[in-house]
PDB file of C-alpha atoms in Angstrom:
ATOM      1  CA  MET A   1      76.917  81.504 108.765  1.00 41.00           C
ATOM      2  CA  ALA A   2      75.949  78.556 110.995  1.00 42.00           C
ATOM      3  CA  SER A   3      77.577  75.170 110.472  1.00 54.00           C
ATOM      4  CA  VAL A   4      74.862  72.873 109.101  1.00 66.00           C
ATOM      5  CA  GLY A   5      74.601  69.753 106.971  1.00 72.00           C
ATOM      6  CA  ARG A   6      74.516  70.320 103.230  1.00 67.00           C
ATOM      7  CA  ASN A   7      71.022  68.792 102.934  1.00 77.00           C
ATOM      8  CA  GLU A   8      69.558  70.666 105.913  1.00 78.00           C
ATOM      9  CA  PRO A   9      67.539  73.899 105.568  1.00 82.00           C
ATOM     10  CA  CYS A  10      69.750  76.952 105.065  1.00 75.00           C
ATOM     11  CA  PRO A  11      69.992  79.110 108.222  1.00 71.00           C
ATOM     12  CA  CYS A  12      69.257  82.226 106.159  1.00 68.00           C
ATOM     13  CA  GLY A  13      65.544  81.302 106.136  1.00 68.00           C
ATOM     14  CA  SER A  14      65.158  80.920 102.375  1.00 73.00           C
ATOM     15  CA  GLY A  15      63.615  77.463 102.748  1.00 74.00           C
ATOM     16  CA  ARG A  16      66.177  75.971 100.385  1.00 71.00           C
ATOM     17  CA  ARG A  17      68.647  73.268 101.300  1.00 71.00           C
ATOM     18  CA  TYR A  18      71.982  74.623 102.506  1.00 63.00           C
ATOM     19  CA  LYS A  19      73.946  73.124  99.590  1.00 56.00           C
ATOM     20  CA  LEU A  20      71.657  74.921  97.125  1.00 58.00           C
ATOM     21  CA  CYS A  21      71.741  78.252  98.947  1.00 65.00           C
ATOM     22  CA  HIS A  22      74.564  79.685 101.068  1.00 57.00           C
ATOM     23  CA  GLY A  23      76.416  76.364 101.055  1.00 61.00           C
ATOM     24  CA  ARG A  24      76.721  76.449  97.292  1.00 57.00           C
ATOM     25  CA  ILE A  25      80.228  76.145  95.889  1.00 54.00           C
ATOM     26  CA  GLU A  26      80.734  78.502  92.998  1.00 49.00           C
ATOM     27  CA  ALA A  27      81.057  76.742  89.651  1.00 54.00           C
ATOM     28  CA  GLN A  28      83.041  79.493  87.933  1.00 56.00           C
ATOM     29  CA  PRO A  29      86.353  80.466  89.538  1.00 80.00           C
ATOM     30  CA  ARG A  30      86.780  84.036  90.698  1.00 91.00           C
ATOM     31  CA  PRO A  31      90.221  85.617  90.471  1.00 96.00           C
ATOM     32  CA  VAL A  32      92.120  86.028  93.708  1.00 98.00           C
ATOM     33  CA  GLY A  33      91.755  89.676  94.697  1.00 98.00           C
ATOM     34  CA  PHE A  34      94.645  90.255  97.108  1.00 98.00           C
ATOM     35  CA  VAL A  35      97.906  88.757  98.282  1.00 98.00           C
ATOM     36  CA  VAL A  36      99.863  89.113 101.492  1.00 98.00           C
ATOM     37  CA  ALA A  37     103.162  89.364  99.657  1.00 98.00           C
ATOM     38  CA  GLY A  38     105.673  89.830 102.441  1.00 94.00           C
ATOM     39  CA  THR A  39     107.800  89.883 104.261  1.00 97.00           C
ATOM     40  CA  GLN A  40     108.839  86.489 105.561  1.00 95.00           C
ATOM     41  CA  LYS A  41     109.197  86.496 109.380  1.00 95.00           C
ATOM     42  CA  GLY A  42     107.308  89.786 109.445  1.00 95.00           C
ATOM     43  CA  GLY A  43     104.043  88.676 111.048  1.00 95.00           C
ATOM     44  CA  THR A  44     102.359  87.233 107.965  1.00 96.00           C
ATOM     45  CA  SER A  45     101.385  84.004 109.748  1.00 94.00           C
ATOM     46  CA  ALA A  46      99.488  85.960 112.393  1.00 95.00           C
ATOM     47  CA  LEU A  47      97.864  88.146 109.737  1.00 96.00           C
ATOM     48  CA  GLU A  48      96.781  85.056 107.821  1.00 96.00           C
ATOM     49  CA  THR A  49      94.866  83.798 110.854  1.00 95.00           C
ATOM     50  CA  TYR A  50      92.921  87.078 111.089  1.00 96.00           C
ATOM     51  CA  LEU A  51      92.134  86.983 107.367  1.00 97.00           C
ATOM     52  CA  ARG A  52      90.964  83.379 107.614  1.00 96.00           C
ATOM     53  CA  GLU A  53      88.510  84.334 110.369  1.00 95.00           C
ATOM     54  CA  HIS A  54      86.956  87.211 108.393  1.00 97.00           C
ATOM     55  CA  PRO A  55      83.491  86.169 107.141  1.00 96.00           C
ATOM     56  CA  GLU A  56      83.828  88.044 103.843  1.00 97.00           C
ATOM     57  CA  ILE A  57      87.249  86.665 102.909  1.00 98.00           C
ATOM     58  CA  CYS A  58      88.045  83.265 101.423  1.00 97.00           C
ATOM     59  CA  MET A  59      91.564  81.999 102.052  1.00 98.00           C
ATOM     60  CA  PRO A  60      92.998  78.734 100.632  1.00 97.00           C
ATOM     61  CA  LYS A  61      91.192  75.715 102.002  1.00 94.00           C
ATOM     62  CA  ASP A  62      94.175  73.391 102.278  1.00 88.00           C
ATOM     63  CA  VAL A  63      97.388  75.407 102.820  1.00 93.00           C
ATOM     64  CA  LYS A  64      98.575  78.665 104.364  1.00 92.00           C
ATOM     65  CA  GLU A  65     100.989  79.566 101.571  1.00 96.00           C
ATOM     66  CA  VAL A  66      99.972  78.568  98.056  1.00 97.00           C
ATOM     67  CA  HIS A  67     103.362  79.319  96.434  1.00 96.00           C
ATOM     68  CA  TYR A  68     101.826  79.498  92.977  1.00 97.00           C
ATOM     69  CA  PHE A  69     103.381  82.606  91.429  1.00 97.00           C
ATOM     70  CA  ASP A  70     106.863  81.826  92.758  1.00 96.00           C
ATOM     71  CA  ASP A  71     106.748  78.267  91.370  1.00 94.00           C
ATOM     72  CA  ASP A  72     108.767  78.565  88.176  1.00 91.00           C
ATOM     73  CA  THR A  73     107.466  75.219  86.900  1.00 90.00           C
ATOM     74  CA  GLN A  74     103.966  76.703  86.648  1.00 90.00           C
ATOM     75  CA  PHE A  75     105.276  79.231  84.132  1.00 90.00           C
ATOM     76  CA  ALA A  76     107.505  77.030  81.992  1.00 85.00           C
ATOM     77  CA  SER A  77     105.179  77.588  78.996  1.00 83.00           C
ATOM     78  CA  ASP A  78     103.386  80.637  77.635  1.00 80.00           C
ATOM     79  CA  VAL A  79      99.968  79.048  78.204  1.00 75.00           C
ATOM     80  CA  ASP A  80      98.084  80.550  81.141  1.00 81.00           C
ATOM     81  CA  ASP A  81      96.166  77.869  83.014  1.00 87.00           C
ATOM     82  CA  TYR A  82      95.225  78.853  86.555  1.00 94.00           C
ATOM     83  CA  ALA A  83      93.107  75.795  87.345  1.00 93.00           C
ATOM     84  CA  ALA A  84      95.671  74.486  89.819  1.00 93.00           C
ATOM     85  CA  TYR A  85      95.730  77.866  91.576  1.00 96.00           C
ATOM     86  CA  HIS A  86      91.966  78.200  91.788  1.00 96.00           C
ATOM     87  CA  GLY A  87      91.743  74.630  93.060  1.00 94.00           C
ATOM     88  CA  HIS A  88      93.058  75.849  96.423  1.00 96.00           C
ATOM     89  CA  PHE A  89      89.961  78.007  96.982  1.00 96.00           C
ATOM     90  CA  GLN A  90      86.361  77.109  97.786  1.00 94.00           C
ATOM     91  CA  PRO A  91      84.495  80.447  97.880  1.00 95.00           C
ATOM     92  CA  ARG A  92      80.944  80.669  99.127  1.00 93.00           C
ATOM     93  CA  PRO A  93      78.334  83.189  97.998  1.00 92.00           C
ATOM     94  CA  TRP A  94      78.971  85.452 100.998  1.00 94.00           C
ATOM     95  CA  HIS A  95      82.698  85.769 100.305  1.00 96.00           C
ATOM     96  CA  LYS A  96      83.599  89.103  98.725  1.00 96.00           C
ATOM     97  CA  LEU A  97      87.293  88.393  98.180  1.00 97.00           C
ATOM     98  CA  LEU A  98      89.751  85.579  97.723  1.00 98.00           C
ATOM     99  CA  GLY A  99      93.176  86.035  99.293  1.00 98.00           C
ATOM    100  CA  ASP A 100      96.568  84.341  99.171  1.00 98.00           C
ATOM    101  CA  ALA A 101      99.209  84.822 101.897  1.00 98.00           C
ATOM    102  CA  THR A 102     102.563  83.777 100.405  1.00 98.00           C
ATOM    103  CA  PRO A 103     105.260  86.145 101.712  1.00 97.00           C
ATOM    104  CA  ILE A 104     107.926  85.236  99.166  1.00 97.00           C
ATOM    105  CA  TYR A 105     105.809  86.931  96.462  1.00 98.00           C
ATOM    106  CA  MET A 106     107.384  90.246  97.413  1.00 98.00           C
ATOM    107  CA  TYR A 107     110.916  88.919  97.105  1.00 97.00           C
ATOM    108  CA  TRP A 108     110.891  86.486  94.173  1.00 96.00           C
ATOM    109  CA  GLU A 109     111.714  88.581  91.119  1.00 96.00           C
ATOM    110  CA  PRO A 110     109.326  87.247  88.399  1.00 96.00           C
ATOM    111  CA  VAL A 111     106.263  87.261  90.652  1.00 97.00           C
ATOM    112  CA  ALA A 112     104.986  90.822  90.131  1.00 98.00           C
ATOM    113  CA  GLN A 113     104.882  90.427  86.362  1.00 97.00           C
ATOM    114  CA  ARG A 114     103.190  87.035  86.638  1.00 97.00           C
ATOM    115  CA  ILE A 115     100.539  88.363  89.001  1.00 98.00           C
ATOM    116  CA  HIS A 116      99.877  91.336  86.740  1.00 98.00           C
ATOM    117  CA  ARG A 117      99.246  88.979  83.834  1.00 96.00           C
ATOM    118  CA  TYR A 118      96.846  87.019  86.054  1.00 97.00           C
ATOM    119  CA  ASN A 119      94.970  89.955  87.626  1.00 97.00           C
ATOM    120  CA  PRO A 120      96.001  93.592  87.007  1.00 98.00           C
ATOM    121  CA  ALA A 121      93.594  94.654  89.768  1.00 98.00           C
ATOM    122  CA  MET A 122      95.372  92.579  92.423  1.00 98.00           C
ATOM    123  CA  LYS A 123      95.948  94.292  95.770  1.00 98.00           C
ATOM    124  CA  PHE A 124      99.124  93.760  97.784  1.00 98.00           C
ATOM    125  CA  ILE A 125      99.535  93.813 101.568  1.00 98.00           C
ATOM    126  CA  MET A 126     103.095  93.889 102.914  1.00 98.00           C
ATOM    127  CA  LEU A 127     104.371  93.876 106.497  1.00 98.00           C
ATOM    128  CA  LEU A 128     107.940  95.175 106.776  1.00 98.00           C
ATOM    129  CA  ARG A 129     110.068  94.216 109.763  1.00 98.00           C
ATOM    130  CA  ASN A 130     113.394  95.683 110.841  1.00 98.00           C
ATOM    131  CA  PRO A 131     115.682  93.888 108.353  1.00 98.00           C
ATOM    132  CA  VAL A 132     118.275  93.117 111.046  1.00 97.00           C
ATOM    133  CA  SER A 133     115.871  91.278 113.357  1.00 96.00           C
ATOM    134  CA  ARG A 134     114.143  89.757 110.322  1.00 97.00           C
ATOM    135  CA  ALA A 135     117.437  88.271 109.113  1.00 97.00           C
ATOM    136  CA  TYR A 136     118.195  86.759 112.519  1.00 97.00           C
ATOM    137  CA  SER A 137     114.690  85.310 112.814  1.00 96.00           C
ATOM    138  CA  HIS A 138     115.010  83.823 109.318  1.00 97.00           C
ATOM    139  CA  TRP A 139     118.367  82.224 110.176  1.00 96.00           C
ATOM    140  CA  ASN A 140     116.976  80.921 113.477  1.00 95.00           C
ATOM    141  CA  MET A 141     114.100  79.232 111.618  1.00 95.00           C
ATOM    142  CA  GLU A 142     116.519  77.504 109.252  1.00 95.00           C
ATOM    143  CA  VAL A 143     118.617  76.317 112.197  1.00 95.00           C
ATOM    144  CA  LYS A 144     115.541  74.928 113.964  1.00 94.00           C
ATOM    145  CA  LYS A 145     114.667  73.058 110.765  1.00 94.00           C
ATOM    146  CA  ARG A 146     118.212  71.657 110.664  1.00 94.00           C
ATOM    147  CA  ARG A 147     118.867  73.239 107.281  1.00 95.00           C
ATOM    148  CA  GLU A 148     121.545  75.744 108.341  1.00 95.00           C
ATOM    149  CA  PRO A 149     124.787  74.539 109.972  1.00 95.00           C
ATOM    150  CA  VAL A 150     126.600  77.905 109.723  1.00 96.00           C
ATOM    151  CA  ARG A 151     126.633  80.455 112.548  1.00 97.00           C
ATOM    152  CA  PHE A 152     124.706  83.634 111.909  1.00 97.00           C
ATOM    153  CA  GLU A 153     127.591  86.079 111.575  1.00 97.00           C
ATOM    154  CA  GLU A 154     129.414  83.828 109.136  1.00 97.00           C
ATOM    155  CA  ALA A 155     126.182  83.222 107.215  1.00 97.00           C
ATOM    156  CA  VAL A 156     125.478  86.912 106.634  1.00 98.00           C
ATOM    157  CA  ARG A 157     129.093  87.848 105.916  1.00 97.00           C
ATOM    158  CA  THR A 158     129.370  85.095 103.281  1.00 97.00           C
ATOM    159  CA  GLU A 159     125.806  85.355 102.015  1.00 96.00           C
ATOM    160  CA  ARG A 160     126.590  86.920  98.657  1.00 95.00           C
ATOM    161  CA  GLU A 161     128.956  84.105  97.713  1.00 95.00           C
ATOM    162  CA  ARG A 162     126.620  81.444  99.080  1.00 95.00           C
ATOM    163  CA  LEU A 163     123.717  82.791  97.023  1.00 94.00           C
ATOM    164  CA  ARG A 164     125.886  82.968  93.919  1.00 93.00           C
ATOM    165  CA  VAL A 165     126.317  79.200  93.897  1.00 92.00           C
ATOM    166  CA  ALA A 166     122.982  78.278  95.511  1.00 90.00           C
ATOM    167  CA  THR A 167     120.151  76.383  93.892  1.00 90.00           C
ATOM    168  CA  PRO A 168     116.819  78.283  93.699  1.00 87.00           C
ATOM    169  CA  LEU A 169     115.578  76.452  96.809  1.00 86.00           C
ATOM    170  CA  GLU A 170     118.771  77.192  98.752  1.00 90.00           C
ATOM    171  CA  HIS A 171     118.584  80.816  97.594  1.00 92.00           C
ATOM    172  CA  ARG A 172     115.176  81.171  99.218  1.00 91.00           C
ATOM    173  CA  ARG A 173     116.411  79.662 102.451  1.00 93.00           C
ATOM    174  CA  ARG A 174     119.675  81.575 102.766  1.00 94.00           C
ATOM    175  CA  ALA A 175     118.757  85.096 101.619  1.00 97.00           C
ATOM    176  CA  TYR A 176     118.953  86.439 105.178  1.00 97.00           C
ATOM    177  CA  THR A 177     120.052  89.967 104.287  1.00 98.00           C
ATOM    178  CA  ASP A 178     118.947  90.050 100.653  1.00 97.00           C
ATOM    179  CA  ARG A 179     115.286  89.741 101.608  1.00 97.00           C
ATOM    180  CA  GLY A 180     115.691  92.807 103.806  1.00 98.00           C
ATOM    181  CA  PHE A 181     116.332  95.231 100.939  1.00 98.00           C
ATOM    182  CA  TYR A 182     112.678  96.152 100.716  1.00 98.00           C
ATOM    183  CA  SER A 183     112.971  99.269  98.573  1.00 98.00           C
ATOM    184  CA  ALA A 184     113.947  97.318  95.441  1.00 98.00           C
ATOM    185  CA  GLN A 185     111.144  94.832  96.064  1.00 98.00           C
ATOM    186  CA  LEU A 186     108.571  97.604  96.427  1.00 98.00           C
ATOM    187  CA  ARG A 187     109.783  99.312  93.261  1.00 98.00           C
ATOM    188  CA  ARG A 188     109.451  96.048  91.377  1.00 98.00           C
ATOM    189  CA  ILE A 189     105.818  95.714  92.444  1.00 98.00           C
ATOM    190  CA  TRP A 190     105.102  99.385  91.718  1.00 98.00           C
ATOM    191  CA  ALA A 191     106.524  98.931  88.215  1.00 98.00           C
ATOM    192  CA  HIS A 192     103.520  96.711  87.485  1.00 98.00           C
ATOM    193  CA  PHE A 193     100.839  97.967  89.887  1.00 98.00           C
ATOM    194  CA  PRO A 194      99.715 101.419  91.056  1.00 98.00           C
ATOM    195  CA  VAL A 195     100.875 102.394  94.520  1.00 98.00           C
ATOM    196  CA  ALA A 196      97.192 102.721  95.456  1.00 98.00           C
ATOM    197  CA  GLN A 197      96.844  98.940  95.057  1.00 98.00           C
ATOM    198  CA  THR A 198      99.477  98.340  97.738  1.00 98.00           C
ATOM    199  CA  LEU A 199      99.337  98.667 101.504  1.00 98.00           C
ATOM    200  CA  VAL A 200     102.643  98.677 103.375  1.00 98.00           C
ATOM    201  CA  LEU A 201     102.570  98.329 107.163  1.00 98.00           C
ATOM    202  CA  LYS A 202     105.212  98.161 109.867  1.00 98.00           C
ATOM    203  CA  SER A 203     105.476  94.693 111.344  1.00 97.00           C
ATOM    204  CA  GLU A 204     106.437  95.848 114.837  1.00 96.00           C
ATOM    205  CA  ALA A 205     103.352  98.070 115.192  1.00 96.00           C
ATOM    206  CA  PHE A 206     101.115  95.256 113.947  1.00 96.00           C
ATOM    207  CA  HIS A 207     102.586  92.862 116.495  1.00 94.00           C
ATOM    208  CA  VAL A 208     102.124  95.208 119.466  1.00 93.00           C
ATOM    209  CA  ASP A 209      98.607  96.373 118.578  1.00 94.00           C
ATOM    210  CA  PRO A 210      96.982  94.680 115.551  1.00 95.00           C
ATOM    211  CA  GLU A 211      93.688  96.606 115.706  1.00 95.00           C
ATOM    212  CA  PRO A 212      94.763  99.776 113.805  1.00 96.00           C
ATOM    213  CA  ALA A 213      96.495  97.724 111.110  1.00 97.00           C
ATOM    214  CA  LEU A 214      93.495  95.431 110.686  1.00 97.00           C
ATOM    215  CA  ALA A 215      91.201  98.446 110.383  1.00 97.00           C
ATOM    216  CA  ARG A 216      93.412  99.803 107.583  1.00 98.00           C
ATOM    217  CA  ILE A 217      93.450  96.404 105.891  1.00 98.00           C
ATOM    218  CA  ALA A 218      89.658  96.137 106.026  1.00 98.00           C
ATOM    219  CA  ALA A 219      89.261  99.594 104.481  1.00 98.00           C
ATOM    220  CA  PHE A 220      91.905  98.799 101.856  1.00 98.00           C
ATOM    221  CA  LEU A 221      90.137  95.576 100.851  1.00 98.00           C
ATOM    222  CA  GLY A 222      86.636  97.045 101.050  1.00 98.00           C
ATOM    223  CA  VAL A 223      85.301  94.590 103.636  1.00 98.00           C
ATOM    224  CA  GLY A 224      83.744  94.968 107.064  1.00 97.00           C
ATOM    225  CA  ALA A 225      85.651  95.145 110.333  1.00 96.00           C
ATOM    226  CA  PHE A 226      87.571  92.113 111.519  1.00 95.00           C
ATOM    227  CA  PRO A 227      85.634  90.136 114.130  1.00 91.00           C
ATOM    228  CA  ARG A 228      88.633  89.636 116.473  1.00 79.00           C
ATOM    229  CA  THR A 229      91.601  91.870 117.048  1.00 77.00           C
ATOM    230  CA  ASP A 230      93.358  90.227 120.006  1.00 81.00           C
ATOM    231  CA  ARG A 231      97.145  90.235 119.835  1.00 80.00           C
ATOM    232  CA  ARG A 232      98.520  86.837 118.940  1.00 79.00           C
ATOM    233  CA  ASP A 233     101.861  85.158 118.266  1.00 77.00           C
ATOM    234  CA  VAL A 234     101.940  82.592 115.481  1.00 74.00           C
ATOM    235  CA  TYR A 235     104.925  80.456 114.500  1.00 67.00           C
ATOM    236  CA  VAL A 236     107.335  82.219 116.871  1.00 75.00           C
ATOM    237  CA  LEU A 237     110.494  80.171 117.467  1.00 75.00           C
ATOM    238  CA  PRO A 238     112.689  80.660 120.563  1.00 83.00           C
ATOM    239  CA  TYR A 239     116.281  81.758 120.077  1.00 80.00           C
ATOM    240  CA  SER A 240     119.124  79.622 121.381  1.00 82.00           C
ATOM    241  CA  ARG A 241     121.355  82.668 121.843  1.00 87.00           C
ATOM    242  CA  PRO A 242     121.256  86.432 121.217  1.00 91.00           C
ATOM    243  CA  MET A 243     122.730  87.930 118.070  1.00 95.00           C
ATOM    244  CA  SER A 244     126.443  88.576 118.383  1.00 95.00           C
ATOM    245  CA  GLY A 245     127.744  92.131 118.525  1.00 95.00           C
ATOM    246  CA  GLY A 246     129.857  91.522 115.430  1.00 97.00           C
ATOM    247  CA  ALA A 247     126.853  90.400 113.402  1.00 97.00           C
ATOM    248  CA  ARG A 248     124.771  93.334 114.605  1.00 96.00           C
ATOM    249  CA  ASP A 249     127.505  95.828 113.689  1.00 96.00           C
ATOM    250  CA  TYR A 250     127.849  94.264 110.252  1.00 97.00           C
ATOM    251  CA  LEU A 251     124.102  94.417 109.605  1.00 97.00           C
ATOM    252  CA  ARG A 252     123.820  97.960 110.966  1.00 96.00           C
ATOM    253  CA  GLU A 253     126.266  99.062 108.305  1.00 97.00           C
ATOM    254  CA  THR A 254     124.697  96.849 105.649  1.00 97.00           C
ATOM    255  CA  PHE A 255     121.190  98.279 106.073  1.00 97.00           C
ATOM    256  CA  ALA A 256     121.924 101.909 107.013  1.00 97.00           C
ATOM    257  CA  GLY A 257     121.355 103.247 103.496  1.00 97.00           C
ATOM    258  CA  GLU A 258     118.357 100.999 102.935  1.00 98.00           C
ATOM    259  CA  ILE A 259     116.592 102.348 106.009  1.00 97.00           C
ATOM    260  CA  ASP A 260     117.240 105.913 104.872  1.00 97.00           C
ATOM    261  CA  GLU A 261     115.728 105.033 101.495  1.00 98.00           C
ATOM    262  CA  LEU A 262     112.636 103.448 103.032  1.00 98.00           C
ATOM    263  CA  GLU A 263     112.010 106.567 105.111  1.00 98.00           C
ATOM    264  CA  ARG A 264     112.042 108.622 101.903  1.00 98.00           C
ATOM    265  CA  MET A 265     109.873 106.173  99.966  1.00 97.00           C
ATOM    266  CA  LEU A 266     107.248 105.510 102.618  1.00 98.00           C
ATOM    267  CA  GLY A 267     107.346 108.674 104.724  1.00 97.00           C
ATOM    268  CA  TRP A 268     108.042 106.549 107.792  1.00 97.00           C
ATOM    269  CA  ASP A 269     110.062 107.419 110.869  1.00 97.00           C
ATOM    270  CA  LEU A 270     112.311 104.405 111.406  1.00 97.00           C
ATOM    271  CA  ALA A 271     114.127 105.656 114.488  1.00 96.00           C
ATOM    272  CA  ASP A 272     112.927 102.531 116.306  1.00 95.00           C
ATOM    273  CA  TRP A 273     114.679 100.309 113.769  1.00 96.00           C
ATOM    274  CA  ARG A 274     117.878 102.294 114.170  1.00 94.00           C
ATOM    275  CA  SER A 275     117.738 102.140 117.956  1.00 87.00           C
ATOM    276  CA  GLU A 276     117.104  98.396 117.861  1.00 79.00           C
ATOM    277  CA  MET A 277     120.161  97.959 115.654  1.00 73.00           C
TER     278      MET A 277
END
């Protein structure tokens, strides 16, 4: 739809002013129809840019990640009031779906139940990245933000104890390995939603060639093809140093059983993850 003034004629040819035709803001809120629920550092920022460019999809107007369903303060009472959530969206008549890309939704334990209470028909998109490289990328981000003074190997070896005494905010920031146990997170979502309402994709394949993944996402959401499918890097931070051999050996052992379980659950061949480790 062309960019025109709200009082100018609508480009569709109806003869009505744009603000009264295709520029109309819907008075009644529609429920959000899908979420990009994970995983952090798995390519969700790049995916969000594709979704935002799709003409049939309405993403939040003011933020990338809404962080509504993982905000425990929003659910301190039993009264459901989603006005604050819907306030992030400004759907137009041509939008078929509203979407929210907040990757912690997959990890934060109460989220699946909260989303089910909000919209049982919600669809979930999840990009899964090799949990070893995901953990290192997560740690690197925290270092760049000056929120992590501990070296990576020490951080992952002491993670369980650090999380035990962490505040909820620190827990989110320091769950380098815990976020990588995807099988439990998927089971938690599937306990509330049919598997058919979830689409799980491999992050590495999406990064190398996004076109097949975007085609699957479009079919899953019931919208037309994405207008652009060029490969892009979004929010990629350089590493100061490579991962140490000791940390890699520790994580290889930590995630060996998890990768076996994911192959059984998803029918994937994860030989590339094993070789990278």
